[in-house]
Short mmCIF file of C-alpha atoms in Angstrom, two decimals:
data_model
loop_
_atom_site.label_atom_id
_atom_site.label_comp_id
_atom_site.label_asym_id
_atom_site.label_seq_id
_atom_site.Cartn_x
_atom_site.Cartn_y
_atom_site.Cartn_z
CA MET A 124 -50.23 63.08 36.53
CA ARG A 125 -48.55 59.85 35.60
CA LEU A 126 -47.42 57.52 38.33
CA SER A 127 -44.04 56.83 36.97
CA ARG A 128 -41.20 54.66 38.25
CA ILE A 129 -43.33 51.54 38.68
CA LEU A 130 -45.08 51.23 35.35
CA LEU A 131 -45.42 47.48 35.29
CA SER A 132 -49.10 46.85 34.78
CA THR A 133 -49.35 43.82 37.02
CA LEU A 134 -47.89 45.64 40.01
CA VAL A 135 -50.19 48.61 39.52
CA ALA A 136 -53.17 46.29 39.21
CA SER A 137 -52.31 44.33 42.34
CA HIS A 138 -51.90 47.56 44.29
CA ALA A 139 -55.28 48.83 43.08
CA LEU A 140 -57.03 45.61 44.07
CA ALA A 141 -55.55 45.88 47.56
CA ALA A 142 -56.30 49.59 48.03
CA SER A 143 -59.18 48.87 50.39
CA ALA A 144 -56.87 46.90 52.68
CA ASN A 145 -54.05 49.40 53.20
CA VAL A 146 -53.92 48.91 56.96
CA GLU A 147 -53.68 45.15 56.67
CA LEU A 148 -51.03 45.28 53.95
CA LEU A 149 -48.84 47.54 56.06
CA GLN A 150 -49.19 45.20 59.03
CA THR A 151 -49.08 41.82 57.25
CA PRO A 152 -45.75 40.11 56.53
CA ALA A 153 -45.01 39.35 52.90
CA PRO A 154 -46.24 35.91 51.79
CA GLN A 155 -43.60 33.30 51.17
CA SER A 156 -43.58 31.91 47.63
CA THR A 157 -41.91 28.94 45.97
CA HIS A 158 -42.03 30.91 42.69
CA ALA A 159 -40.74 34.20 44.06
CA THR A 160 -38.16 34.68 41.28
CA ARG A 161 -41.02 34.77 38.74
CA ASN A 162 -42.92 37.54 40.52
CA VAL A 163 -42.74 41.18 39.48
CA ILE A 164 -39.30 42.54 40.43
CA THR A 165 -38.93 46.30 40.74
CA ASN A 166 -35.23 46.75 41.47
CA LEU A 167 -31.93 44.98 42.05
CA TYR A 168 -28.74 45.82 43.93
CA PRO A 169 -25.34 44.08 44.06
CA HIS A 170 -25.11 42.30 47.39
CA ALA A 171 -22.38 39.89 48.55
CA ASP A 172 -21.76 37.58 45.57
CA GLY A 173 -25.20 38.15 44.08
CA TYR A 174 -28.06 40.61 44.19
CA LEU A 175 -30.72 41.88 46.54
CA LEU A 176 -34.08 42.21 44.78
CA THR A 177 -37.28 44.08 45.66
CA GLY A 178 -40.71 43.36 44.24
CA GLU A 179 -44.47 43.15 44.56
CA ARG A 180 -46.34 42.27 47.77
CA GLY A 181 -43.37 42.96 50.05
CA LEU A 182 -41.06 40.66 48.11
CA MET A 183 -37.35 40.77 48.88
CA LEU A 184 -34.87 38.18 47.61
CA GLN A 185 -31.21 37.33 47.80
CA TRP A 186 -30.46 35.97 44.32
CA GLN A 187 -27.38 34.38 42.76
CA PRO A 188 -26.66 34.32 39.02
CA ASP A 189 -26.41 30.51 39.20
CA GLY A 190 -30.10 30.46 40.06
CA GLN A 191 -29.89 29.96 43.81
CA TRP A 192 -32.09 32.29 45.82
CA GLN A 193 -33.59 32.93 49.24
CA GLN A 194 -36.68 34.95 50.08
CA LEU A 195 -36.18 37.29 53.03
CA GLN A 196 -38.88 37.96 55.60
CA THR A 197 -40.38 41.45 55.45
CA PRO A 198 -43.12 42.91 57.69
CA VAL A 199 -45.36 44.36 54.96
CA SER A 200 -47.24 43.09 51.91
CA VAL A 201 -47.08 46.27 49.81
CA GLY A 202 -44.80 46.51 46.80
CA LEU A 203 -41.20 47.42 47.59
CA THR A 204 -39.38 49.65 45.12
CA ALA A 205 -35.84 50.50 46.23
CA ILE A 206 -33.08 49.89 48.79
CA ALA A 207 -30.15 51.90 50.13
CA THR A 208 -27.29 50.59 52.26
CA LEU A 209 -25.21 52.49 54.80
CA ALA A 210 -21.55 52.21 55.73
CA ASP A 211 -22.36 50.45 59.01
CA GLY A 212 -24.02 47.56 57.15
CA SER A 213 -27.60 48.62 57.86
CA ALA A 214 -30.10 48.96 55.02
CA VAL A 215 -33.34 50.83 54.35
CA ALA A 216 -36.04 49.91 51.82
CA VAL A 217 -39.02 51.92 50.55
CA GLY A 218 -42.25 51.01 48.82
CA HIS A 219 -45.95 51.56 48.26
CA ASP A 220 -48.15 53.26 50.86
CA ALA A 221 -44.97 55.14 51.86
CA ALA A 222 -43.65 52.06 53.63
CA ILE A 223 -40.07 52.35 54.90
CA LEU A 224 -38.33 49.27 56.24
CA ARG A 225 -35.06 49.24 58.14
CA ARG A 226 -32.59 46.48 58.91
CA GLU A 227 -29.61 46.62 61.22
CA ALA A 228 -26.51 44.76 60.03
CA GLY A 229 -27.27 41.06 60.43
CA GLY A 230 -30.78 41.76 61.72
CA GLU A 231 -34.34 41.41 60.48
CA TRP A 232 -36.34 43.88 58.42
CA GLN A 233 -38.66 46.07 60.52
CA LYS A 234 -41.13 48.78 59.53
CA ALA A 235 -39.92 52.25 60.57
CA PHE A 236 -42.43 54.47 58.74
CA ASP A 237 -45.57 54.25 56.62
CA GLY A 238 -48.19 56.32 54.83
CA TYR A 239 -49.97 57.28 58.03
CA ASP A 240 -46.76 58.81 59.33
CA LEU A 241 -46.35 60.64 56.01
CA THR A 242 -49.90 61.98 56.15
CA ARG A 243 -49.34 63.34 59.66
CA LEU A 244 -46.15 65.09 58.52
CA GLN A 245 -48.02 66.58 55.57
CA ILE A 246 -50.88 67.77 57.78
CA ALA A 247 -48.45 69.50 60.13
CA ALA A 248 -46.68 71.20 57.20
CA LEU A 249 -49.97 72.35 55.67
CA GLU A 250 -51.22 73.69 59.01
CA ARG A 251 -48.04 75.75 59.38
CA ARG A 252 -48.37 77.06 55.83
CA HIS A 253 -52.05 77.88 56.31
CA ALA A 254 -51.27 79.85 59.48
CA GLU A 255 -48.47 81.77 57.68
CA LEU A 256 -50.75 82.66 54.78
CA GLN A 257 -53.60 83.68 57.09
CA ASP A 258 -51.25 86.03 58.92
CA ALA A 259 -50.02 87.45 55.60
CA VAL A 260 -53.63 88.10 54.51
CA ASP A 261 -54.62 89.62 57.85
CA ASN A 262 -51.49 91.75 58.09
CA PRO A 263 -50.40 92.35 54.48
CA ALA A 264 -47.06 93.92 53.68
CA GLN A 265 -47.16 97.22 51.82
CA ASP A 266 -46.33 95.64 48.44
CA ALA A 267 -48.24 92.37 49.02
CA ASP A 268 -50.53 90.91 46.35
CA VAL A 269 -53.43 90.22 48.70
CA GLU A 270 -55.54 88.56 45.99
CA GLU A 271 -52.77 86.05 45.27
CA LEU A 272 -52.27 85.41 48.99
CA GLU A 273 -56.00 84.75 49.41
CA PHE A 274 -55.90 82.31 46.50
CA GLN A 275 -52.95 80.46 48.05
CA LEU A 276 -54.73 80.42 51.41
CA GLU A 277 -57.82 78.85 49.86
CA GLU A 278 -55.78 76.25 47.95
CA THR A 279 -53.83 75.35 51.09
CA GLY A 280 -57.10 74.94 52.98
CA PHE A 281 -58.43 72.54 50.34
CA ASN A 282 -55.17 70.57 50.39
CA LEU A 283 -55.29 70.39 54.17
CA GLU A 284 -58.84 69.03 54.12
CA ASP A 285 -57.91 66.41 51.52
CA THR A 286 -54.84 65.34 53.47
CA GLN A 287 -56.78 65.08 56.74
CA ALA A 288 -59.25 62.81 54.95
CA GLU A 289 -56.39 60.46 54.05
CA LEU A 290 -56.07 59.48 57.69
CA GLU A 291 -59.46 57.81 57.25
CA SER A 292 -59.16 56.55 53.65
CA GLY A 293 -55.62 55.23 54.07
CA PRO A 294 -52.22 55.83 52.46
CA ASN A 295 -51.97 56.27 48.70
CA LYS A 296 -48.48 57.63 48.00
CA PRO A 297 -45.74 55.20 46.96
CA LEU A 298 -42.11 55.96 47.63
CA LEU A 299 -40.10 55.15 44.50
CA SER A 300 -36.44 55.76 45.30
CA ILE A 301 -34.02 56.11 48.19
CA VAL A 302 -30.38 57.12 48.44
CA ALA A 303 -27.76 57.16 51.19
CA ALA A 304 -26.20 60.63 51.35
CA GLY A 305 -23.21 59.92 53.59
CA GLY A 306 -23.04 59.28 57.30
CA GLU A 307 -26.53 58.48 58.56
CA ARG A 308 -28.35 60.80 56.15
CA LEU A 309 -30.85 59.34 53.69
CA PHE A 310 -33.35 60.81 51.24
CA ALA A 311 -36.45 59.09 49.85
CA CYS A 312 -38.79 60.40 47.16
CA GLY A 313 -42.01 59.42 45.48
CA ALA A 314 -45.45 60.32 44.20
CA TYR A 315 -47.00 63.79 44.41
CA GLY A 316 -43.70 65.53 45.06
CA THR A 317 -42.89 63.65 48.24
CA LEU A 318 -39.34 64.13 49.54
CA LEU A 319 -38.27 62.75 52.93
CA ARG A 320 -35.00 63.02 54.85
CA SER A 321 -33.55 61.02 57.71
CA ASP A 322 -30.45 62.02 59.66
CA ASN A 323 -30.27 58.91 61.84
CA GLY A 324 -30.04 56.00 59.44
CA GLY A 325 -33.74 55.74 58.65
CA LYS A 326 -35.11 55.58 62.20
CA HIS A 327 -36.96 58.89 61.92
CA TRP A 328 -38.00 60.95 58.90
CA GLU A 329 -38.74 64.59 58.14
CA LEU A 330 -40.78 66.00 55.26
CA GLN A 331 -38.62 68.00 52.84
CA SER A 332 -40.99 68.42 49.88
CA ALA A 333 -41.12 72.21 50.30
CA SER A 334 -37.37 72.45 49.66
CA LEU A 335 -38.04 71.70 45.97
CA ASP A 336 -39.61 74.19 43.58
CA ASN A 337 -42.42 71.81 42.65
CA PRO A 338 -45.72 73.62 43.26
CA ASP A 339 -47.68 71.19 41.06
CA ARG A 340 -46.43 68.25 43.15
CA PHE A 341 -45.14 66.33 40.14
CA HIS A 342 -43.99 62.80 40.93
CA LEU A 343 -40.34 62.35 41.92
CA ASN A 344 -39.17 59.07 40.40
CA ALA A 345 -35.45 58.62 41.05
CA LEU A 346 -32.74 59.79 43.44
CA ILE A 347 -29.00 59.22 43.10
CA ARG A 348 -25.73 60.44 44.59
CA SER A 349 -22.68 60.87 42.38
CA ASP A 350 -19.09 60.27 43.44
CA ASP A 351 -18.53 63.97 44.15
CA GLY A 352 -21.41 63.94 46.65
CA SER A 353 -23.96 65.74 44.49
CA LEU A 354 -27.55 64.55 44.80
CA TYR A 355 -29.92 64.40 41.84
CA VAL A 356 -33.70 63.97 41.58
CA VAL A 357 -35.67 63.49 38.36
CA GLY A 358 -39.37 63.02 37.81
CA GLU A 359 -42.53 63.81 35.97
CA SER A 360 -42.88 66.60 33.38
CA GLY A 361 -39.13 66.97 32.81
CA LEU A 362 -38.55 67.79 36.46
CA GLY A 363 -34.98 67.70 37.77
CA PHE A 364 -33.16 69.01 40.85
CA VAL A 365 -29.57 68.97 42.12
CA SER A 366 -28.06 69.53 45.56
CA ARG A 367 -24.39 70.35 45.99
CA ASP A 368 -24.58 70.58 49.79
CA ASN A 369 -25.80 67.09 50.69
CA GLY A 370 -29.47 67.97 50.49
CA ASP A 371 -29.46 71.12 52.62
CA SER A 372 -30.67 73.04 49.55
CA TRP A 373 -31.86 72.10 46.05
CA GLN A 374 -31.72 73.89 42.72
CA ALA A 375 -33.80 73.13 39.61
CA MET A 376 -31.93 71.79 36.59
CA ASP A 377 -32.75 73.13 33.13
CA LEU A 378 -33.65 69.91 31.31
CA PRO A 379 -34.34 69.94 27.54
CA TYR A 380 -37.31 67.59 27.75
CA ASP A 381 -40.70 68.07 29.41
CA GLY A 382 -41.87 64.45 29.60
CA SER A 383 -41.54 61.99 32.44
CA LEU A 384 -38.09 60.80 33.47
CA PHE A 385 -38.03 57.47 35.28
CA GLY A 386 -34.36 57.15 36.18
CA ILE A 387 -30.94 58.76 36.36
CA ILE A 388 -27.48 57.18 36.62
CA ALA A 389 -24.00 58.63 37.28
CA GLN A 390 -20.73 57.35 35.84
CA PRO A 391 -18.31 56.40 38.62
CA GLY A 392 -15.38 58.81 38.90
CA SER A 393 -16.85 61.14 36.27
CA ALA A 394 -19.21 64.11 35.88
CA ASN A 395 -21.23 62.19 33.29
CA LEU A 396 -24.95 61.66 33.98
CA VAL A 397 -27.66 59.87 32.01
CA ALA A 398 -31.37 60.44 32.64
CA PHE A 399 -34.01 58.43 30.80
CA GLY A 400 -37.73 57.99 30.56
CA LEU A 401 -40.86 58.07 28.48
CA GLN A 402 -40.83 56.76 24.89
CA GLY A 403 -37.07 56.30 24.69
CA HIS A 404 -36.01 59.83 25.62
CA VAL A 405 -32.47 60.09 26.99
CA LEU A 406 -30.70 63.12 28.47
CA ILE A 407 -26.93 63.25 28.89
CA SER A 408 -24.81 65.67 30.91
CA GLU A 409 -21.02 65.79 30.82
CA ASP A 410 -20.70 68.43 33.53
CA GLY A 411 -22.61 67.18 36.54
CA GLY A 412 -26.00 68.45 35.45
CA GLU A 413 -25.05 72.01 34.48
CA SER A 414 -26.00 71.37 30.85
CA TRP A 415 -27.81 68.55 29.04
CA GLN A 416 -28.17 67.10 25.55
CA HIS A 417 -31.37 65.45 24.40
CA HIS A 418 -31.34 62.13 22.50
CA LYS A 419 -34.02 59.63 21.57
CA ILE A 420 -33.79 55.88 21.08
CA GLU A 421 -35.90 55.29 18.01
CA ALA A 422 -37.37 52.02 19.25
CA GLY A 423 -39.64 54.33 21.23
CA ALA A 424 -40.15 52.11 24.27
CA SER A 425 -40.17 53.79 27.67
CA LEU A 426 -36.95 53.27 29.63
CA LEU A 427 -37.33 52.31 33.28
CA GLY A 428 -33.90 51.22 34.53
CA GLY A 429 -30.25 51.51 33.69
CA THR A 430 -26.62 51.16 34.68
CA ILE A 431 -23.31 52.74 33.68
CA ASP A 432 -19.78 51.48 34.41
CA ALA A 433 -16.55 53.36 35.08
CA GLN A 434 -15.69 53.30 31.37
CA GLY A 435 -18.95 55.00 30.46
CA ASN A 436 -20.74 51.99 28.97
CA VAL A 437 -24.48 52.51 29.38
CA VAL A 438 -27.21 49.85 29.40
CA LEU A 439 -30.87 50.94 29.61
CA VAL A 440 -33.93 48.67 29.82
CA GLY A 441 -37.66 49.17 29.66
CA HIS A 442 -40.94 48.17 28.06
CA GLY A 443 -41.26 45.45 25.43
CA GLY A 444 -38.04 43.73 26.43
CA ILE A 445 -35.91 46.62 25.17
CA VAL A 446 -32.19 46.60 26.03
CA ALA A 447 -30.31 49.63 24.69
CA SER A 448 -26.55 50.04 25.08
CA PHE A 449 -24.12 52.78 24.04
CA PRO A 450 -20.94 54.59 25.15
CA VAL A 451 -21.91 57.73 27.06
CA ALA A 452 -19.53 59.74 24.86
CA GLN A 453 -21.24 58.44 21.69
CA PRO A 454 -24.96 58.16 22.45
CA ASP A 455 -25.91 58.08 18.76
CA THR A 456 -24.12 54.74 18.31
CA VAL A 457 -26.80 52.92 20.28
CA THR A 458 -27.35 49.19 19.95
CA VAL A 459 -30.92 48.05 20.60
CA ARG A 460 -31.76 44.45 21.46
CA LYS A 461 -35.05 42.93 22.52
CA HIS A 462 -35.28 40.15 25.04
CA PRO A 463 -37.36 37.25 23.65
CA SER A 464 -39.76 37.42 26.60
CA GLY A 465 -40.95 40.89 25.61
CA ALA A 466 -41.12 41.67 29.33
CA ALA A 467 -41.10 45.15 30.81
CA PHE A 468 -37.77 45.41 32.60
CA SER A 469 -37.38 47.76 35.56
CA ALA A 470 -33.70 47.21 36.43
CA VAL A 471 -30.47 45.81 34.96
CA ALA A 472 -26.96 44.91 36.08
CA VAL A 473 -23.97 43.80 34.05
CA GLN A 474 -22.01 40.75 35.18
CA GLY A 475 -19.24 39.72 32.83
CA GLU A 476 -20.73 38.86 29.45
CA GLN A 477 -24.28 38.63 30.71
CA LEU A 478 -27.02 40.98 31.84
CA ILE A 479 -29.07 40.47 34.97
CA LEU A 480 -32.57 41.62 34.00
CA ALA A 481 -35.39 42.23 36.49
CA GLY A 482 -38.97 43.13 35.82
CA GLN A 483 -42.40 41.91 34.82
CA PHE A 484 -41.64 38.18 34.77
CA GLY A 485 -39.08 38.08 37.57
CA VAL A 486 -35.30 37.95 37.23
CA THR A 487 -33.12 36.30 34.62
CA ALA A 488 -29.55 36.24 33.31
CA TRP A 489 -29.12 36.93 29.57
CA LYS A 490 -25.93 36.79 27.54
CA MET A 491 -25.29 40.00 25.64
CA ASN A 492 -23.67 38.27 22.64
#
């Protein structure tokens, strides 16, 4: 399976080199850097008059389009991938090794959860499932397929053993996206089908992976919430889910593409959605995910980040410096530009006549015309 949302080679390499030091990375504050704006940036969010950026080795920045910036102190040195803010001014960030950081309004970032906590939640879930299957095998219903139940029992046992071993080998599952779902509810998703929920602003988390029909544990790459309150998840192998009840239940979406999707965006005040991913594939829905149309940007570069405004103007970015823009109602009229750096871009924002681009070589402002 492809590890999706963070495809930037330097970030993957740095994580691999540090794999033997998971405990230290989760307990070591991010290093301060005088060149922080040139490091790998994974995501950006409008914040005050500028942007809040996440990046490699626990990097978090407050950045202004005029070039001024400040590095924030964070308690971990693993890559951070996404941030969500709540109505009370608090914020929650997620990253590699299932790190979850939380900050009260005006406070400092603190670690609330990590991969060891995730592993314990997964062990508990697998133990419950194993006990249920064992009971079903020992006391089969009249119409039960005992052979299938025995197969599931064996597979669950293997998964349980592997997960128990992770407590010794250390965390290995990045969280790739997080969304605030109203009130104090949050959802976070990531590798190997991981879905987490918090109902108290990120202080405590529950495992929700089993609520998705994802038996192969495909990676979940992006989570969003549209203006009507619907929640959407997209991921590996054309995987997509929607919740119309604030995450209490999830239904699979019928997507017309079976490759990896790395992001999804929702037009403000509209039912329009745009999902995007591997090799320039783009999916568009005009009815809140009930139906989808498949398009492809012929430049062929994988698309990693995007934004859409209230008028339906879409900008997508990705590998090779690609910047693709089009009206959501006319996706075939796409304009493709390439940034001279040739960088892999993971996120984009539009500010006036310029784009704010974040990715492989840091963050930069680039005039569209």
